[in-house]
Amino acid sequence: MTGALDPATRTGGRWKAREVWCALAGAVALALAVWAASTVAVPVNSDLGLVAVLPYPFWAGVLLLNVAFVVALRGDAAGPARRAVMMWLVVVLVLVLFGTAAFVADVPRGEVAFRHLGIADALSGTPGIDPDTDAYFNWPGFFALLATVLAATGLDPVAVALWAPVLNMGLWLVALGVLTGYLTRDPRRRWLVLWVFCLGNWQDQDYLSPQAFSFFLYLVVVALLLGPLAARTPVLRGHRRVDLAGWWRGRSPGDRADLMAWWRGRSPAEPRPGYRVGALVVALLLVAVICASHQLTPFMVLIAITALTLSGRVWPSRLPLITAVVLTLWLVYPASAYLIGNPPLAEAGLQGATEANVIDRLSGTAGHVLVVQIRIVLTLVLWALAAAGAVRDWRRGRLDIRVVLLALTPLLLFPAQLYGGEMLIRVSLFALPFIALQACSVLLPTKGSPRRPSVRAAGALALTCFLLAVLTVTGRFGNAQFDVFTDDEIAAVAAVQRLAPPGSTIISAAHPTPWRSEAYLEHRARTIDDMCRSDLTTATCGPLVYDYARHSPGGAVVLLTRSSEASLVLQGASSAQGFDELEAWLGAQDGVELAFSNADARVYRVVTP
Amino acid sequence: MSGGGVTRPTLALGLAALALSVATLIGLPTPLQAVAATAVLVLLPGQAMARLTQVTDLALSALLVLALGLATLTAVSTVMFYLVVWSWQACVITMGAITILACIARARQEATP
């Protein structure tokens, strides 16, 4: 079995000049990126997001960092630079790519992190868990964890949410570093996988969320499956074309019997039974916690475990069955309240999934559409590199079926659920670690051992990494015009909390709104966008919103912010003029009064008749 | 090795869990409270349980410390919410107890020839 910690990676001995220079370059790159990001003025006034307003020292820092990494990765004939240097450069990359927004603004991006803080706050303030509240209360695991950690540590919840992307990426990379150790012994490939994983991570799912936490646990489960729970198959064949073609042509009952005999003939890769049992217990605990924490990830865990088990690469053969039982039990008991109104597979279908995940997202202003296209291009580039790497490994007889299975099986989720139009994003994230691993097969040379890139190949690799970084920053922070909030918007939300009595309704123009981080259960929350999805014109939408607000028990408060207006305009749902008309019409109605305003927000109180 | 066949790391882990649980419950200044609570809620139970698995790989061991600590705290907190007995103090006490129990189990492993 391949160990997770490669003895070939240098940890001791004298520091070489190249290693010192690479470490210094990392420090300079970090200083440049942090300084440049901190000079960005909020709000961000560009359809392209942060990429359009980050000053050139930021990009100089990103370029310097990628060059330093490639120089360190190339190292010398003995291998890449020492582990401390490589780890330092990865830490800098995480801070630069995933901490950028924290250097720009001192509140978290997007709405959902605020909402998740509110759910944790609500949990800690109420007796028990009421699954009828909303979907979150059917999968409360992560929020229970968050409530406990925030209460016990006394940390500022907003600060935790602000730095959650950096923390989550750190956790993901630790897990990915370990599991990659079971898949390749090449230290260059292992470091490059971590780098490409960061560079391809535009999905923006690393904020304070159940999915980020569950993804970490998913990677740990996969690491256990590839490590202490791995199995050796009796015959090391099947990667050659002639073997697969022969098997495909002659699928007779006898062949199937051979296949079963082959599968049953596997042996545990880990010789110590006690260690295997311990790893199995840990895996089951993680599966149970994933099932309690997130809707989607347990299905991905089940698919991955099943695929690896069927391929003969996992020793405990009943693990898929146990996982399925745990998942089913969670769905039919703690999550039953949600499932009654939202049956699984109700939205299944390839056409609907394509429309919700791709077509519907390709609308809005030219800049916004370009950002969405860049996200698609970045994903396709990485998948194309992975495909090329797979072909290369296949030809050399080194294709690892485990990597292929883990990269491709997330696609099974795509047609199963629309998932609010986010399924493709989740699929690409689940596949990304293994796509990155397979892409490294084409980014590193095939000849030589260890595979040290030539100067020309290293230059091409540095350029490729820099371009991927530009695309990731563009894709990841492409919504900065509406998901980076100003202090005035945060002040307006605080005013809404003061103005809205318990039991009243808070109406925002659109998502994202940095609301609901407090008193989550005390108010109903609606957006004008959700109420008038098909038609946001004043004539249609105005009366709808006004009637809803006027007849809300406990009254209503309408919050109109710069970011929610930008969200509607950028995504093509409304225009600035149309939004202003709607606000003017609402403000002129009986019982509607302006209760708070500043440069970026207005709050209207609507009195019930 | 201590006199009873228990190794010093096991003893130190158990005693640290006990001391930090008490310190966290009493309350410390803000940055220290965060460090102590993180240790007693996540790191120490994770380390104590990871040592029970007989893992020898350093990288996997470090990963299991984090994963086991976070997963166990999630499980404990969730169960307490469902049973309507949650408080962060109860979580601290439970995680401290889990750490000490894991250390006792480890001590029994170490005492077995």
GROMACS .gro file of C-alpha atoms in nm, chain A residues 236-244 313 394 397-402:
model
   17
  236LEU     CA    1  -0.372  -0.668  -1.244
  237ARG     CA    2  -0.528  -0.660  -1.587
  238GLY     CA    3  -0.811  -0.470  -1.741
  239HIS     CA    4  -0.643  -0.143  -1.835
  240ARG     CA    5  -0.513  -0.270  -2.165
  241ARG     CA    6  -0.742  -0.217  -2.457
  242VAL     CA    7  -0.725  -0.579  -2.564
  243ASP     CA    8  -0.838  -0.702  -2.222
  244LEU     CA    9  -1.135  -0.467  -2.203
  313ARG     CA   10  -1.080  -0.170  -0.468
  394TRP     CA   11  -0.398   0.446  -2.059
  397GLY     CA   12  -0.072   0.115  -1.890
  398ARG     CA   13  -0.088   0.333  -1.576
  399LEU     CA   14  -0.449   0.446  -1.576
  400ASP     CA   15  -0.582   0.419  -1.222
  401ILE     CA   16  -0.943   0.306  -1.237
  402ARG     CA   17  -1.009   0.453  -0.891
   0.00000   0.00000   0.00000
